[in-house]
Coordinates of C-alpha atoms in Angstrom, one line a residue:
Chain A
X1 CA -72.3 -60.3 -1.4
X2 CA -74.6 -59.4 -4.0
X3 CA -77.5 -60.7 -3.3
X4 CA -80.6 -59.9 -1.3
X5 CA -79.7 -63.5 1.1
X6 CA -78.7 -65.1 4.2
X7 CA -78.5 -61.9 7.4
X8 CA -79.1 -60.0 4.6
X9 CA -82.4 -60.8 3.5
X10 CA -83.8 -61.5 7.7
X11 CA -83.0 -57.6 7.8
X12 CA -84.6 -56.8 5.4
X13 CA -87.7 -58.9 6.4
X14 CA -87.3 -57.9 9.5
X15 CA -87.1 -53.4 8.6
X16 CA -89.2 -51.1 9.3
X17 CA -88.2 -48.4 6.8
X18 CA -86.0 -48.1 4.1
X19 CA -83.2 -45.2 2.9
X20 CA -83.3 -44.4 -0.3
X21 CA -80.6 -41.9 -1.4
X22 CA -79.6 -40.6 -5.0
X23 CA -77.1 -38.1 -6.1
X24 CA -78.5 -34.9 -7.8
X25 CA -77.1 -31.7 -8.0
X26 CA -77.2 -30.4 -5.1
X27 CA -75.5 -33.1 -3.9
X28 CA -77.4 -36.5 -1.9
X29 CA -81.1 -36.8 -2.0
X30 CA -83.0 -38.8 0.6
X31 CA -86.4 -40.0 0.7
X32 CA -87.8 -42.9 3.0
X33 CA -90.2 -46.4 1.8
X34 CA -91.7 -48.7 4.2
X35 CA -90.3 -52.0 4.3
X36 CA -93.8 -53.3 4.5
X37 CA -94.6 -52.2 1.4
X38 CA -91.8 -53.2 0.0
X39 CA -92.5 -57.0 1.5
X40 CA -95.7 -56.6 -0.3
X41 CA -94.1 -56.8 -3.7
X42 CA -92.3 -59.7 -3.0
X43 CA -87.7 -59.5 -2.3
X44 CA -85.8 -60.9 -5.0
X45 CA -82.6 -62.1 -5.0
X46 CA -81.7 -58.9 -7.1
X47 CA -84.5 -57.3 -7.4
X48 CA -86.4 -54.9 -4.9
X49 CA -89.3 -52.6 -5.9
X50 CA -91.4 -49.9 -4.3
X51 CA -95.0 -47.3 -4.7
X52 CA -94.1 -44.7 -6.1
X53 CA -96.2 -42.2 -5.5
X54 CA -94.4 -37.9 -5.4
X55 CA -90.1 -39.0 -5.7
X56 CA -89.8 -36.4 -8.8
X57 CA -86.9 -35.0 -6.8
X58 CA -85.7 -38.8 -7.1
X59 CA -87.1 -39.6 -10.9
X60 CA -84.8 -36.6 -11.8
X61 CA -82.0 -37.7 -10.5
X62 CA -82.5 -41.8 -12.1
X63 CA -82.3 -40.3 -15.0
X64 CA -79.3 -38.8 -14.7
X65 CA -77.1 -40.7 -13.1
X66 CA -79.4 -43.9 -11.7
X67 CA -77.0 -45.7 -8.9
X68 CA -78.9 -45.9 -6.3
X69 CA -78.7 -47.2 -2.5
X70 CA -80.1 -48.6 0.7
X71 CA -80.3 -48.7 4.2
X72 CA -81.9 -51.2 5.5
X73 CA -81.6 -52.5 9.9
X74 CA -83.4 -53.8 12.6
X75 CA -82.9 -54.9 16.2
X76 CA -84.2 -58.0 15.1
X77 CA -82.2 -59.4 13.6
X78 CA -78.9 -61.2 14.1
X79 CA -75.5 -58.6 14.1
X80 CA -72.2 -59.7 14.3
X81 CA -71.9 -58.5 17.9
X82 CA -75.3 -59.5 19.6
X83 CA -78.9 -58.5 18.4
X84 CA -79.2 -55.9 15.6
X85 CA -78.4 -55.8 12.2
X86 CA -77.8 -53.1 9.2
X87 CA -76.8 -54.1 5.4
X88 CA -75.8 -51.3 3.1
X89 CA -77.4 -51.9 -0.2
X90 CA -75.8 -50.6 -3.5
X91 CA -77.4 -50.6 -7.0
X92 CA -79.4 -48.4 -10.3
X93 CA -82.4 -47.9 -9.6
X94 CA -85.6 -46.1 -12.6
X95 CA -89.1 -45.4 -11.9
X96 CA -91.2 -47.6 -13.8
X97 CA -95.2 -46.2 -14.8
X98 CA -96.5 -49.0 -17.0
X99 CA -96.6 -52.1 -17.8
X100 CA -97.0 -55.6 -15.5
X101 CA -94.8 -54.2 -12.0
X102 CA -96.7 -51.6 -12.6
X103 CA -100.0 -53.2 -12.2
X104 CA -99.0 -55.9 -9.6
X105 CA -97.7 -52.2 -7.3
X106 CA -101.0 -50.9 -8.1
X107 CA -103.5 -53.4 -7.7
X108 CA -101.7 -52.9 -4.3
X109 CA -101.2 -49.4 -3.7
X110 CA -103.8 -48.0 -5.6
X111 CA -101.8 -44.0 -5.3
X112 CA -99.1 -45.0 -7.0
X113 CA -97.9 -43.5 -9.7
X114 CA -95.4 -46.6 -10.7
X115 CA -93.0 -48.8 -9.6
X116 CA -89.5 -47.6 -7.9
X117 CA -87.0 -50.5 -8.9
X118 CA -83.7 -51.0 -7.8
X119 CA -81.5 -53.7 -9.7
X120 CA -79.5 -55.2 -6.4
X121 CA -75.5 -55.5 -7.3
X122 CA -73.4 -54.9 -4.1
X123 CA -74.9 -55.4 0.0
X124 CA -72.5 -54.5 2.3
X125 CA -73.1 -55.4 6.5
X126 CA -73.8 -52.0 8.1
X127 CA -74.2 -51.5 12.4
Chain B
X1 CA -89.3 -26.9 11.3
X2 CA -86.1 -25.7 12.4
X3 CA -86.3 -28.4 16.1
X4 CA -87.3 -31.3 17.2
X5 CA -90.6 -30.8 18.4
X6 CA -94.2 -32.7 18.1
X7 CA -95.5 -35.0 15.6
X8 CA -90.6 -35.1 15.1
X9 CA -89.6 -35.9 18.2
X10 CA -92.4 -38.5 18.7
X11 CA -91.0 -39.9 15.1
X12 CA -86.8 -39.5 16.6
X13 CA -88.5 -41.2 19.8
X14 CA -89.8 -44.4 18.2
X15 CA -87.1 -44.5 15.2
X16 CA -85.6 -48.0 15.1
X17 CA -82.4 -46.9 13.3
X18 CA -81.1 -43.7 11.6
X19 CA -79.3 -43.1 8.0
X20 CA -76.3 -40.4 7.9
X21 CA -75.4 -39.1 4.7
X22 CA -72.7 -36.9 4.4
X23 CA -71.7 -35.7 0.7
X24 CA -68.4 -36.9 -0.9
X25 CA -66.6 -37.1 -3.9
X26 CA -67.8 -40.4 -5.3
X27 CA -70.9 -38.5 -4.7
X28 CA -73.3 -39.5 -1.0
X29 CA -72.4 -41.8 1.0
X30 CA -74.4 -43.5 3.6
X31 CA -73.9 -45.2 7.1
X32 CA -76.8 -46.0 9.4
X33 CA -76.6 -45.4 13.5
X34 CA -79.2 -47.4 16.4
X35 CA -82.3 -45.1 17.8
X36 CA -81.0 -46.3 21.0
X37 CA -78.0 -45.2 20.8
X38 CA -79.4 -41.6 19.8
X39 CA -82.3 -41.3 22.8
X40 CA -79.5 -42.5 24.7
X41 CA -77.2 -39.5 24.7
X42 CA -80.4 -37.6 25.2
X43 CA -82.1 -35.7 21.7
X44 CA -82.2 -31.6 22.3
X45 CA -84.1 -29.3 20.6
X46 CA -81.3 -28.5 18.1
X47 CA -78.8 -31.1 18.4
X48 CA -78.5 -35.0 18.0
X49 CA -75.1 -37.1 19.2
X50 CA -74.4 -40.3 18.1
X51 CA -71.1 -42.7 19.3
X52 CA -69.4 -42.8 16.4
X53 CA -67.5 -46.0 16.1
X54 CA -65.2 -46.0 12.8
X55 CA -66.7 -43.6 9.9
X56 CA -63.6 -42.2 8.3
X57 CA -65.5 -41.5 5.3
X58 CA -68.2 -39.7 6.9
X59 CA -65.5 -37.5 8.8
X60 CA -63.5 -37.0 5.4
X61 CA -66.9 -35.9 4.1
X62 CA -68.1 -33.9 6.6
X63 CA -64.1 -31.7 6.6
X64 CA -64.6 -31.0 2.9
X65 CA -68.6 -30.2 3.5
X66 CA -70.7 -30.6 6.8
X67 CA -73.8 -30.7 5.7
X68 CA -75.4 -33.8 6.9
X69 CA -78.9 -35.5 6.1
X70 CA -80.9 -38.2 8.5
X71 CA -83.5 -40.0 8.0
X72 CA -86.0 -41.7 11.1
X73 CA -89.3 -43.4 10.7
X74 CA -91.3 -45.3 12.4
X75 CA -95.2 -46.9 12.4
X76 CA -95.0 -46.3 15.6
X77 CA -95.6 -42.5 15.2
X78 CA -98.7 -41.0 14.4
X79 CA -98.7 -40.1 10.3
X80 CA -101.2 -38.1 8.8
X81 CA -103.0 -41.0 6.9
X82 CA -102.5 -43.7 9.8
X83 CA -100.2 -44.5 12.1
X84 CA -96.3 -44.2 10.8
X85 CA -94.5 -41.1 9.9
X86 CA -90.7 -40.5 8.9
X87 CA -88.7 -36.7 9.2
X88 CA -85.9 -36.1 7.1
X89 CA -83.5 -34.2 9.4
X90 CA -81.2 -31.3 7.9
X91 CA -78.3 -29.6 9.4
X92 CA -74.5 -29.8 9.6
X93 CA -72.0 -32.2 11.6
X94 CA -69.1 -32.9 13.4
X95 CA -66.7 -35.8 14.7
X96 CA -65.7 -34.2 18.1
X97 CA -62.9 -36.5 19.5
X98 CA -62.2 -35.3 22.8
X99 CA -64.5 -32.3 25.7
X100 CA -67.9 -33.9 28.0
X101 CA -69.9 -34.5 25.2
X102 CA -67.1 -37.3 23.9
X103 CA -66.9 -37.9 27.8
X104 CA -70.7 -38.6 28.0
X105 CA -70.2 -40.8 24.7
X106 CA -67.6 -42.9 25.8
X107 CA -69.0 -43.4 29.2
X108 CA -72.5 -45.2 27.7
X109 CA -70.8 -46.7 24.8
X110 CA -66.7 -47.2 25.9
X111 CA -65.7 -48.8 22.0
X112 CA -66.5 -45.1 20.8
X113 CA -63.6 -42.9 19.3
X114 CA -65.2 -40.2 18.8
X115 CA -69.0 -38.1 18.8
X116 CA -70.9 -37.2 15.6
X117 CA -72.6 -34.5 16.6
X118 CA -75.7 -32.8 14.5
X119 CA -76.3 -29.7 14.5
X120 CA -80.3 -29.5 13.3
X121 CA -81.1 -26.5 11.0
X122 CA -84.3 -28.0 9.5
X123 CA -87.1 -31.4 9.8
X124 CA -89.8 -31.9 6.9
X125 CA -92.0 -34.9 7.4
X126 CA -91.0 -37.6 4.8
X127 CA -93.1 -40.9 4.2

């Protein structure tokens, strides 16, 4: 799949947190964000937005290699083998510091310095 | 901190899932496992064990570079700025296919082919 839809959307609507992984000179860099923050900004078919607080290393990594991987999961979503499903969401990302999307983010999260915008390219069932 | 204790333990006791990140030739490799599977096997001060189902790419990555990063998080754990806290757990890992630990894993998870054993070296608050 290439879009946030169906079972993958169910998991995104339920996941308590999201792991966000970029690639840096020292290897993988892992940060997190809350599922409810993602949901508050609206989950598009191909776009996910998070409020960006610090994320300095993530930003530096994305400037060299804009690939990103997200892991979402929830026991509340139906899985292929019972309750519980995860999804790996792969795409590219950027940290945006001005414009309409940042105004939207700052209206809901005044502490944010910008928006982490993810352009979804593929989603794969996990767990 | 270097041990699973205090607030970090609270988060491990509450996290719904765990993101597990290794480094491969093509960059970061991200898999997941369930928090309740981790808890069923007992969370040590310096050791975390998961049932290993497939994890072929994770195993291949660990053979070349045994560093691993885990992300755990929960809204149910108390955070520094309100409800919700995450932790990044860094260490080394191996997939073990025989021995006492694997017997323990297989007794609870008959589908497992082995145990993913994580040796914790550092934990850092996130989120």
